[in-house]
Amino acid sequence: MALKNLLVHLDPSRSSLKRAETAIALAVGHGAHLTALAVAHEPSMPSYVEAEIPAAVFSQMRANLKTDLATIVDTFSSQASAAGIAFETRTELTLNPVDQLIARHARYTDLVIMGQADTSDPLTGSPELVEDVLLGSGRPALIVPYIGAQQRPGRRVMVAWDAGREAARAVNDALPVLEAAEQVVVAIVNPRPGRDGHGEQPGADIATHLARHGVKVEVQVYNNRDLSVSEVLLARIADENVDLVVLGAYGHTRLREMVLGGVTHDMLRTMTVPLFMSH
């Protein structure tokens, strides 16, 4: 699969144009068409509260949102035109859940580019937005940190490999990125031996598979029981000068995530480079 049809989610947040820059760079690198979906949730309150607030207040809030989205779209369009890519824009204010709207548009693309939630900026949406889109769209996602990223991530890529179904799907979806990378590191943390785990030589099988696709790949095994998997990966990202991580997204229930934590949840919260994720 080639990455020829991309979707980037834009919103009125401070980090919106940072992910737009990454999306444009990705479109340039893969010769892809890029659609910008600028969306925001319409201001609304329960009817008994709305009755106490003048209609003009809601009208002004909607007008402000439309203005903010229009400004984002205009800036994106200027940047996309300057980059010489094929692109289009769509703008929507919705009363429905934003994740459902993004997921519906994402189903007709190869990859959706989204942003990490910034707890200091509520306009980026809830921390669950990315996970909900991943679970609902059936498409992989590239999540860009709210602090931004190197203009075109994907030169030195880390694959977080646990020999599971989700990781296998993420690697398959990311093949166009992996094939174009200068170097790919398959990172394995505390491998499980045996036929149902990583095998006799952890990482050998996935490295062979990637090499047959022309990927320049190496395997790194990290044994560390004192740190969580995400903590080990974050440390190695810095040490290996990685600019993109490929990671399987796990569909645990919210309760399970709250009780047990999870690599998906931890990486989305503490990411320092973009994540390429599939479910």
PDB file of C-alpha atoms in Angstrom:
ATOM      1  CA  MET A   1       0.000   0.000   0.000  1.00  0.00           C
ATOM      2  CA  ALA A   2       1.232   3.461  -0.889  1.00  0.00           C
ATOM      3  CA  LEU A   3       0.335   6.579   1.063  1.00  0.00           C
ATOM      4  CA  LYS A   4      -1.471   8.538  -1.643  1.00  0.00           C
ATOM      5  CA  ASN A   5      -4.524   9.931   0.136  1.00  0.00           C
ATOM      6  CA  LEU A   6      -4.009  11.636   3.504  1.00  0.00           C
ATOM      7  CA  LEU A   7      -6.323  13.380   5.976  1.00  0.00           C
ATOM      8  CA  VAL A   8      -5.196  15.883   8.610  1.00  0.00           C
ATOM      9  CA  HIS A   9      -7.472  16.949  11.449  1.00  0.00           C
ATOM     10  CA  LEU A  10      -7.306  20.661  12.223  1.00  0.00           C
ATOM     11  CA  ASP A  11      -8.898  22.530  15.124  1.00  0.00           C
ATOM     12  CA  PRO A  12      -8.617  26.002  16.706  1.00  0.00           C
ATOM     13  CA  SER A  13      -5.828  24.887  19.082  1.00  0.00           C
ATOM     14  CA  ARG A  14      -2.317  26.340  19.256  1.00  0.00           C
ATOM     15  CA  SER A  15      -0.794  23.093  17.956  1.00  0.00           C
ATOM     16  CA  SER A  16      -3.069  22.688  14.945  1.00  0.00           C
ATOM     17  CA  LEU A  17      -0.757  24.217  12.360  1.00  0.00           C
ATOM     18  CA  LYS A  18       2.215  22.269  13.721  1.00  0.00           C
ATOM     19  CA  ARG A  19       0.538  19.003  12.749  1.00  0.00           C
ATOM     20  CA  ALA A  20      -0.471  20.619   9.441  1.00  0.00           C
ATOM     21  CA  GLU A  21       3.202  21.256   8.683  1.00  0.00           C
ATOM     22  CA  THR A  22       3.994  17.596   9.347  1.00  0.00           C
ATOM     23  CA  ALA A  23       1.083  16.468   7.177  1.00  0.00           C
ATOM     24  CA  ILE A  24       2.202  18.693   4.297  1.00  0.00           C
ATOM     25  CA  ALA A  25       5.763  17.381   4.546  1.00  0.00           C
ATOM     26  CA  LEU A  26       4.437  13.812   4.499  1.00  0.00           C
ATOM     27  CA  ALA A  27       2.313  14.570   1.433  1.00  0.00           C
ATOM     28  CA  VAL A  28       5.359  16.030  -0.333  1.00  0.00           C
ATOM     29  CA  GLY A  29       7.494  13.003   0.519  1.00  0.00           C
ATOM     30  CA  HIS A  30       4.930  10.459  -0.704  1.00  0.00           C
ATOM     31  CA  GLY A  31       3.405  12.434  -3.572  1.00  0.00           C
ATOM     32  CA  ALA A  32       0.042  12.245  -1.801  1.00  0.00           C
ATOM     33  CA  HIS A  33      -3.189  14.211  -1.916  1.00  0.00           C
ATOM     34  CA  LEU A  34      -3.914  15.900   1.426  1.00  0.00           C
ATOM     35  CA  THR A  35      -7.359  16.752   2.795  1.00  0.00           C
ATOM     36  CA  ALA A  36      -7.602  19.126   5.754  1.00  0.00           C
ATOM     37  CA  LEU A  37     -10.651  18.551   7.945  1.00  0.00           C
ATOM     38  CA  ALA A  38     -11.143  21.606  10.160  1.00  0.00           C
ATOM     39  CA  VAL A  39     -13.739  20.703  12.753  1.00  0.00           C
ATOM     40  CA  ALA A  40     -14.991  22.008  16.075  1.00  0.00           C
ATOM     41  CA  HIS A  41     -17.808  21.095  18.410  1.00  0.00           C
ATOM     42  CA  GLU A  42     -20.641  23.615  18.381  1.00  0.00           C
ATOM     43  CA  PRO A  43     -21.126  25.363  21.729  1.00  0.00           C
ATOM     44  CA  SER A  44     -24.115  23.829  23.454  1.00  0.00           C
ATOM     45  CA  MET A  45     -25.560  23.357  26.927  1.00  0.00           C
ATOM     46  CA  PRO A  46     -28.568  21.560  28.383  1.00  0.00           C
ATOM     47  CA  SER A  47     -31.818  23.230  27.347  1.00  0.00           C
ATOM     48  CA  TYR A  48     -32.563  24.383  30.897  1.00  0.00           C
ATOM     49  CA  VAL A  49     -29.220  26.227  30.941  1.00  0.00           C
ATOM     50  CA  GLU A  50     -29.582  27.643  27.434  1.00  0.00           C
ATOM     51  CA  ALA A  51     -32.890  29.187  28.487  1.00  0.00           C
ATOM     52  CA  GLU A  52     -30.970  31.376  30.930  1.00  0.00           C
ATOM     53  CA  ILE A  53     -28.355  32.511  28.397  1.00  0.00           C
ATOM     54  CA  PRO A  54     -29.159  35.051  25.665  1.00  0.00           C
ATOM     55  CA  ALA A  55     -29.211  33.574  22.170  1.00  0.00           C
ATOM     56  CA  ALA A  56     -26.750  36.277  21.094  1.00  0.00           C
ATOM     57  CA  VAL A  57     -24.087  34.733  23.329  1.00  0.00           C
ATOM     58  CA  PHE A  58     -24.266  31.400  21.499  1.00  0.00           C
ATOM     59  CA  SER A  59     -24.353  33.160  18.148  1.00  0.00           C
ATOM     60  CA  GLN A  60     -21.171  35.021  19.014  1.00  0.00           C
ATOM     61  CA  MET A  61     -19.465  31.833  20.214  1.00  0.00           C
ATOM     62  CA  ARG A  62     -20.335  30.067  16.954  1.00  0.00           C
ATOM     63  CA  ALA A  63     -19.141  33.054  14.946  1.00  0.00           C
ATOM     64  CA  ASN A  64     -15.834  33.077  16.820  1.00  0.00           C
ATOM     65  CA  LEU A  65     -15.328  29.367  16.181  1.00  0.00           C
ATOM     66  CA  LYS A  66     -16.039  29.798  12.476  1.00  0.00           C
ATOM     67  CA  THR A  67     -13.571  32.674  12.310  1.00  0.00           C
ATOM     68  CA  ASP A  68     -10.875  30.659  14.108  1.00  0.00           C
ATOM     69  CA  LEU A  69     -11.382  27.667  11.800  1.00  0.00           C
ATOM     70  CA  ALA A  70     -11.347  29.899   8.716  1.00  0.00           C
ATOM     71  CA  THR A  71      -8.033  31.402   9.828  1.00  0.00           C
ATOM     72  CA  ILE A  72      -6.524  27.937  10.330  1.00  0.00           C
ATOM     73  CA  VAL A  73      -7.777  26.784   6.930  1.00  0.00           C
ATOM     74  CA  ASP A  74      -6.442  29.891   5.162  1.00  0.00           C
ATOM     75  CA  THR A  75      -2.994  29.420   6.690  1.00  0.00           C
ATOM     76  CA  PHE A  76      -2.999  25.715   5.836  1.00  0.00           C
ATOM     77  CA  SER A  77      -4.029  26.476   2.249  1.00  0.00           C
ATOM     78  CA  SER A  78      -1.198  28.967   1.852  1.00  0.00           C
ATOM     79  CA  GLN A  79       1.357  26.479   3.191  1.00  0.00           C
ATOM     80  CA  ALA A  80       0.001  23.629   1.061  1.00  0.00           C
ATOM     81  CA  SER A  81       0.025  25.788  -2.077  1.00  0.00           C
ATOM     82  CA  ALA A  82       3.600  26.849  -1.410  1.00  0.00           C
ATOM     83  CA  ALA A  83       4.595  23.187  -1.031  1.00  0.00           C
ATOM     84  CA  GLY A  84       3.052  22.353  -4.403  1.00  0.00           C
ATOM     85  CA  ILE A  85       0.859  19.484  -3.205  1.00  0.00           C
ATOM     86  CA  ALA A  86      -2.660  18.523  -4.274  1.00  0.00           C
ATOM     87  CA  PHE A  87      -5.032  19.388  -1.438  1.00  0.00           C
ATOM     88  CA  GLU A  88      -8.572  20.272  -0.423  1.00  0.00           C
ATOM     89  CA  THR A  89     -10.205  21.636   2.736  1.00  0.00           C
ATOM     90  CA  ARG A  90     -13.401  20.797   4.588  1.00  0.00           C
ATOM     91  CA  THR A  91     -14.827  22.768   7.507  1.00  0.00           C
ATOM     92  CA  GLU A  92     -17.558  21.568   9.865  1.00  0.00           C
ATOM     93  CA  LEU A  93     -19.148  22.635  13.121  1.00  0.00           C
ATOM     94  CA  THR A  94     -20.893  19.646  14.635  1.00  0.00           C
ATOM     95  CA  LEU A  95     -23.154  18.787  17.541  1.00  0.00           C
ATOM     96  CA  ASN A  96     -22.196  15.121  17.168  1.00  0.00           C
ATOM     97  CA  PRO A  97     -19.057  13.608  18.751  1.00  0.00           C
ATOM     98  CA  VAL A  98     -15.988  14.927  16.931  1.00  0.00           C
ATOM     99  CA  ASP A  99     -14.288  11.516  16.919  1.00  0.00           C
ATOM    100  CA  GLN A 100     -17.166  10.027  14.910  1.00  0.00           C
ATOM    101  CA  LEU A 101     -16.913  12.775  12.315  1.00  0.00           C
ATOM    102  CA  ILE A 102     -13.136  12.378  11.931  1.00  0.00           C
ATOM    103  CA  ALA A 103     -13.444   8.584  11.773  1.00  0.00           C
ATOM    104  CA  ARG A 104     -16.076   8.812   9.021  1.00  0.00           C
ATOM    105  CA  HIS A 105     -13.823  11.002   6.863  1.00  0.00           C
ATOM    106  CA  ALA A 106     -10.741   8.895   7.686  1.00  0.00           C
ATOM    107  CA  ARG A 107     -12.298   5.706   6.290  1.00  0.00           C
ATOM    108  CA  TYR A 108     -11.791   7.074   2.782  1.00  0.00           C
ATOM    109  CA  THR A 109      -8.082   7.795   3.203  1.00  0.00           C
ATOM    110  CA  ASP A 110      -4.831   5.872   3.713  1.00  0.00           C
ATOM    111  CA  LEU A 111      -3.749   7.682   6.872  1.00  0.00           C
ATOM    112  CA  VAL A 112      -5.182  10.270   9.258  1.00  0.00           C
ATOM    113  CA  ILE A 113      -2.825  12.792  10.901  1.00  0.00           C
ATOM    114  CA  MET A 114      -3.934  13.985  14.338  1.00  0.00           C
ATOM    115  CA  GLY A 115      -2.466  15.831  17.289  1.00  0.00           C
ATOM    116  CA  GLN A 116      -1.568  14.838  20.823  1.00  0.00           C
ATOM    117  CA  ALA A 117      -3.921  16.256  23.436  1.00  0.00           C
ATOM    118  CA  ASP A 118      -2.496  19.257  25.272  1.00  0.00           C
ATOM    119  CA  THR A 119      -3.926  19.442  28.788  1.00  0.00           C
ATOM    120  CA  SER A 120      -3.113  23.159  28.909  1.00  0.00           C
ATOM    121  CA  ASP A 121      -5.168  23.829  25.769  1.00  0.00           C
ATOM    122  CA  PRO A 122      -8.718  22.386  25.860  1.00  0.00           C
ATOM    123  CA  LEU A 123      -9.191  23.240  22.172  1.00  0.00           C
ATOM    124  CA  THR A 124      -7.059  20.186  21.283  1.00  0.00           C
ATOM    125  CA  GLY A 125      -9.918  17.948  22.453  1.00  0.00           C
ATOM    126  CA  SER A 126      -9.975  15.149  24.996  1.00  0.00           C
ATOM    127  CA  PRO A 127      -7.027  12.762  25.519  1.00  0.00           C
ATOM    128  CA  GLU A 128      -9.320   9.953  24.301  1.00  0.00           C
ATOM    129  CA  LEU A 129      -9.952  11.553  20.885  1.00  0.00           C
ATOM    130  CA  VAL A 130      -7.052   9.837  19.117  1.00  0.00           C
ATOM    131  CA  GLU A 131      -7.861   6.435  20.589  1.00  0.00           C
ATOM    132  CA  ASP A 132     -11.542   6.763  19.690  1.00  0.00           C
ATOM    133  CA  VAL A 133     -10.694   7.661  16.083  1.00  0.00           C
ATOM    134  CA  LEU A 134      -8.268   4.732  15.854  1.00  0.00           C
ATOM    135  CA  LEU A 135     -10.883   2.330  17.164  1.00  0.00           C
ATOM    136  CA  GLY A 136     -13.669   3.748  15.008  1.00  0.00           C
ATOM    137  CA  SER A 137     -12.045   4.480  11.655  1.00  0.00           C
ATOM    138  CA  GLY A 138     -10.331   1.251  10.639  1.00  0.00           C
ATOM    139  CA  ARG A 139      -7.379   3.348   9.443  1.00  0.00           C
ATOM    140  CA  PRO A 140      -3.900   3.984  10.821  1.00  0.00           C
ATOM    141  CA  ALA A 141      -3.069   7.347  12.365  1.00  0.00           C
ATOM    142  CA  LEU A 142       0.021   9.504  12.683  1.00  0.00           C
ATOM    143  CA  ILE A 143      -0.118  11.416  15.959  1.00  0.00           C
ATOM    144  CA  VAL A 144       2.022  14.546  16.166  1.00  0.00           C
ATOM    145  CA  PRO A 145       3.171  15.895  19.573  1.00  0.00           C
ATOM    146  CA  TYR A 146       1.567  19.195  20.518  1.00  0.00           C
ATOM    147  CA  ILE A 147       5.063  20.685  20.681  1.00  0.00           C
ATOM    148  CA  GLY A 148       5.532  19.842  17.009  1.00  0.00           C
ATOM    149  CA  ALA A 149       7.923  17.525  15.197  1.00  0.00           C
ATOM    150  CA  GLN A 150      10.750  17.463  12.738  1.00  0.00           C
ATOM    151  CA  GLN A 151       9.275  18.731   9.507  1.00  0.00           C
ATOM    152  CA  ARG A 152       9.286  15.291   7.918  1.00  0.00           C
ATOM    153  CA  PRO A 153       9.514  12.473  10.477  1.00  0.00           C
ATOM    154  CA  GLY A 154      10.412   9.019   9.247  1.00  0.00           C
ATOM    155  CA  ARG A 155      14.114   9.097   8.555  1.00  0.00           C
ATOM    156  CA  ARG A 156      15.053   7.021  11.612  1.00  0.00           C
ATOM    157  CA  VAL A 157      12.115   4.929  12.784  1.00  0.00           C
ATOM    158  CA  MET A 158      11.601   2.728  15.826  1.00  0.00           C
ATOM    159  CA  VAL A 159       9.182  -0.193  15.656  1.00  0.00           C
ATOM    160  CA  ALA A 160       7.895  -1.107  19.128  1.00  0.00           C
ATOM    161  CA  TRP A 161       7.615  -4.865  18.593  1.00  0.00           C
ATOM    162  CA  ASP A 162       5.908  -7.267  21.002  1.00  0.00           C
ATOM    163  CA  ALA A 163       5.142 -10.033  18.471  1.00  0.00           C
ATOM    164  CA  GLY A 164       1.418  -9.408  18.854  1.00  0.00           C
ATOM    165  CA  ARG A 165      -1.444  -8.843  16.435  1.00  0.00           C
ATOM    166  CA  GLU A 166      -1.645  -5.079  16.920  1.00  0.00           C
ATOM    167  CA  ALA A 167       2.084  -4.591  16.345  1.00  0.00           C
ATOM    168  CA  ALA A 168       1.932  -6.745  13.210  1.00  0.00           C
ATOM    169  CA  ARG A 169      -0.905  -4.634  11.824  1.00  0.00           C
ATOM    170  CA  ALA A 170       0.926  -1.394  12.604  1.00  0.00           C
ATOM    171  CA  VAL A 171       4.079  -2.611  10.830  1.00  0.00           C
ATOM    172  CA  ASN A 172       2.072  -3.628   7.761  1.00  0.00           C
ATOM    173  CA  ASP A 173       0.263  -0.279   7.594  1.00  0.00           C
ATOM    174  CA  ALA A 174       3.543   1.598   8.063  1.00  0.00           C
ATOM    175  CA  LEU A 175       5.451  -0.232   5.307  1.00  0.00           C
ATOM    176  CA  PRO A 176       5.521   2.794   2.951  1.00  0.00           C
ATOM    177  CA  VAL A 177       7.148   4.820   5.731  1.00  0.00           C
ATOM    178  CA  LEU A 178       9.520   2.028   6.744  1.00  0.00           C
ATOM    179  CA  GLU A 179      10.638   1.412   3.156  1.00  0.00           C
ATOM    180  CA  ALA A 180      11.497   5.097   2.757  1.00  0.00           C
ATOM    181  CA  ALA A 181      13.373   5.342   6.077  1.00  0.00           C
ATOM    182  CA  GLU A 182      17.136   5.668   6.302  1.00  0.00           C
ATOM    183  CA  GLN A 183      17.180   3.239   9.240  1.00  0.00           C
ATOM    184  CA  VAL A 184      14.602   1.208  11.175  1.00  0.00           C
ATOM    185  CA  VAL A 185      15.208  -0.061  14.699  1.00  0.00           C
ATOM    186  CA  VAL A 186      13.026  -2.946  15.895  1.00  0.00           C
ATOM    187  CA  ALA A 187      12.854  -2.392  19.656  1.00  0.00           C
ATOM    188  CA  ILE A 188      11.889  -5.318  21.882  1.00  0.00           C
ATOM    189  CA  VAL A 189      11.471  -4.807  25.620  1.00  0.00           C
ATOM    190  CA  ASN A 190      11.695  -7.827  27.945  1.00  0.00           C
ATOM    191  CA  PRO A 191      10.985 -10.433  25.226  1.00  0.00           C
ATOM    192  CA  ARG A 192       8.952 -13.524  26.025  1.00  0.00           C
ATOM    193  CA  PRO A 193      10.690 -16.732  24.892  1.00  0.00           C
ATOM    194  CA  GLY A 194       8.905 -19.634  23.243  1.00  0.00           C
ATOM    195  CA  ARG A 195       6.741 -20.319  20.210  1.00  0.00           C
ATOM    196  CA  ASP A 196       3.891 -18.118  21.480  1.00  0.00           C
ATOM    197  CA  GLY A 197       6.239 -15.250  22.297  1.00  0.00           C
ATOM    198  CA  HIS A 198       9.159 -13.766  20.383  1.00  0.00           C
ATOM    199  CA  GLY A 199      10.736 -17.079  19.346  1.00  0.00           C
ATOM    200  CA  GLU A 200      14.232 -18.370  19.938  1.00  0.00           C
ATOM    201  CA  GLN A 201      15.833 -15.237  18.524  1.00  0.00           C
ATOM    202  CA  PRO A 202      13.633 -12.235  19.396  1.00  0.00           C
ATOM    203  CA  GLY A 203      13.131  -9.910  16.459  1.00  0.00           C
ATOM    204  CA  ALA A 204      14.688 -12.183  13.843  1.00  0.00           C
ATOM    205  CA  ASP A 205      11.429 -13.017  12.053  1.00  0.00           C
ATOM    206  CA  ILE A 206      10.101  -9.463  11.802  1.00  0.00           C
ATOM    207  CA  ALA A 207      13.544  -8.200  10.749  1.00  0.00           C
ATOM    208  CA  THR A 208      13.656 -10.801   7.965  1.00  0.00           C
ATOM    209  CA  HIS A 209      10.169  -9.801   6.824  1.00  0.00           C
ATOM    210  CA  LEU A 210      11.113  -6.114   6.708  1.00  0.00           C
ATOM    211  CA  ALA A 211      14.426  -6.822   4.959  1.00  0.00           C
ATOM    212  CA  ARG A 212      12.518  -8.578   2.182  1.00  0.00           C
ATOM    213  CA  HIS A 213      10.738  -5.286   1.613  1.00  0.00           C
ATOM    214  CA  GLY A 214      14.070  -3.522   1.273  1.00  0.00           C
ATOM    215  CA  VAL A 215      13.917  -1.968   4.746  1.00  0.00           C
ATOM    216  CA  LYS A 216      17.257  -1.134   6.363  1.00  0.00           C
ATOM    217  CA  VAL A 217      16.581  -2.780   9.712  1.00  0.00           C
ATOM    218  CA  GLU A 218      18.384  -3.617  12.930  1.00  0.00           C
ATOM    219  CA  VAL A 219      17.096  -5.293  16.109  1.00  0.00           C
ATOM    220  CA  GLN A 220      17.644  -3.967  19.620  1.00  0.00           C
ATOM    221  CA  VAL A 221      16.567  -6.039  22.655  1.00  0.00           C
ATOM    222  CA  TYR A 222      16.209  -4.215  25.974  1.00  0.00           C
ATOM    223  CA  ASN A 223      15.922  -6.124  29.227  1.00  0.00           C
ATOM    224  CA  ASN A 224      14.839  -3.835  32.035  1.00  0.00           C
ATOM    225  CA  ARG A 225      12.371  -4.922  34.712  1.00  0.00           C
ATOM    226  CA  ASP A 226      12.711  -1.725  36.739  1.00  0.00           C
ATOM    227  CA  LEU A 227      11.027   0.537  34.168  1.00  0.00           C
ATOM    228  CA  SER A 228       7.750   0.297  32.275  1.00  0.00           C
ATOM    229  CA  VAL A 229       7.817  -0.544  28.576  1.00  0.00           C
ATOM    230  CA  SER A 230       6.941   3.041  27.662  1.00  0.00           C
ATOM    231  CA  GLU A 231       9.725   4.399  29.889  1.00  0.00           C
ATOM    232  CA  VAL A 232      12.268   2.121  28.207  1.00  0.00           C
ATOM    233  CA  LEU A 233      11.048   3.141  24.748  1.00  0.00           C
ATOM    234  CA  LEU A 234      11.154   6.853  25.573  1.00  0.00           C
ATOM    235  CA  ALA A 235      14.728   6.550  26.816  1.00  0.00           C
ATOM    236  CA  ARG A 236      15.818   4.683  23.695  1.00  0.00           C
ATOM    237  CA  ILE A 237      14.061   7.161  21.395  1.00  0.00           C
ATOM    238  CA  ALA A 238      16.396   9.868  22.659  1.00  0.00           C
ATOM    239  CA  ASP A 239      19.501   7.654  22.631  1.00  0.00           C
ATOM    240  CA  GLU A 240      18.880   6.340  19.099  1.00  0.00           C
ATOM    241  CA  ASN A 241      17.900   9.758  17.660  1.00  0.00           C
ATOM    242  CA  VAL A 242      14.550   8.332  16.556  1.00  0.00           C
ATOM    243  CA  ASP A 243      12.056  10.701  14.886  1.00  0.00           C
ATOM    244  CA  LEU A 244       9.058   8.348  14.524  1.00  0.00           C
ATOM    245  CA  VAL A 245       7.698   5.333  16.438  1.00  0.00           C
ATOM    246  CA  VAL A 246       5.482   2.619  14.946  1.00  0.00           C
ATOM    247  CA  LEU A 247       3.210   1.199  17.620  1.00  0.00           C
ATOM    248  CA  GLY A 248       0.188  -1.080  17.791  1.00  0.00           C
ATOM    249  CA  ALA A 249      -2.864   0.459  19.473  1.00  0.00           C
ATOM    250  CA  TYR A 250      -4.586  -1.689  22.057  1.00  0.00           C
ATOM    251  CA  GLY A 251      -8.341  -1.705  22.447  1.00  0.00           C
ATOM    252  CA  HIS A 252      -8.548  -2.120  26.205  1.00  0.00           C
ATOM    253  CA  THR A 253     -11.604  -0.789  27.984  1.00  0.00           C
ATOM    254  CA  ARG A 254     -11.266   2.529  29.778  1.00  0.00           C
ATOM    255  CA  LEU A 255     -11.534   0.751  33.151  1.00  0.00           C
ATOM    256  CA  ARG A 256      -8.739  -1.669  32.257  1.00  0.00           C
ATOM    257  CA  GLU A 257      -6.525   1.216  31.146  1.00  0.00           C
ATOM    258  CA  MET A 258      -7.180   3.124  34.389  1.00  0.00           C
ATOM    259  CA  VAL A 259      -6.389   0.097  36.524  1.00  0.00           C
ATOM    260  CA  LEU A 260      -3.504  -1.432  34.577  1.00  0.00           C
ATOM    261  CA  GLY A 261      -2.214   1.467  32.539  1.00  0.00           C
ATOM    262  CA  GLY A 262      -0.997   0.514  29.068  1.00  0.00           C
ATOM    263  CA  VAL A 263       1.733   1.237  26.561  1.00  0.00           C
ATOM    264  CA  THR A 264      -0.730   2.905  24.168  1.00  0.00           C
ATOM    265  CA  HIS A 265      -2.077   5.229  26.846  1.00  0.00           C
ATOM    266  CA  ASP A 266       1.367   6.018  28.269  1.00  0.00           C
ATOM    267  CA  MET A 267       2.959   6.767  24.907  1.00  0.00           C
ATOM    268  CA  LEU A 268       0.122   9.057  23.840  1.00  0.00           C
ATOM    269  CA  ARG A 269       0.521  10.969  27.088  1.00  0.00           C
ATOM    270  CA  THR A 270       4.341  11.221  27.158  1.00  0.00           C
ATOM    271  CA  MET A 271       5.298  11.069  23.459  1.00  0.00           C
ATOM    272  CA  THR A 272       8.256  13.151  22.325  1.00  0.00           C
ATOM    273  CA  VAL A 273       8.165  12.195  18.613  1.00  0.00           C
ATOM    274  CA  PRO A 274       5.270  11.341  16.284  1.00  0.00           C
ATOM    275  CA  LEU A 275       3.595   7.949  16.670  1.00  0.00           C
ATOM    276  CA  PHE A 276       2.362   5.843  13.759  1.00  0.00           C
ATOM    277  CA  MET A 277      -0.417   3.723  15.247  1.00  0.00           C
ATOM    278  CA  SER A 278      -2.876   1.076  14.011  1.00  0.00           C
ATOM    279  CA  HIS A 279      -5.594  -0.951  15.639  1.00  0.00           C
TER     280      HIS A 279
END
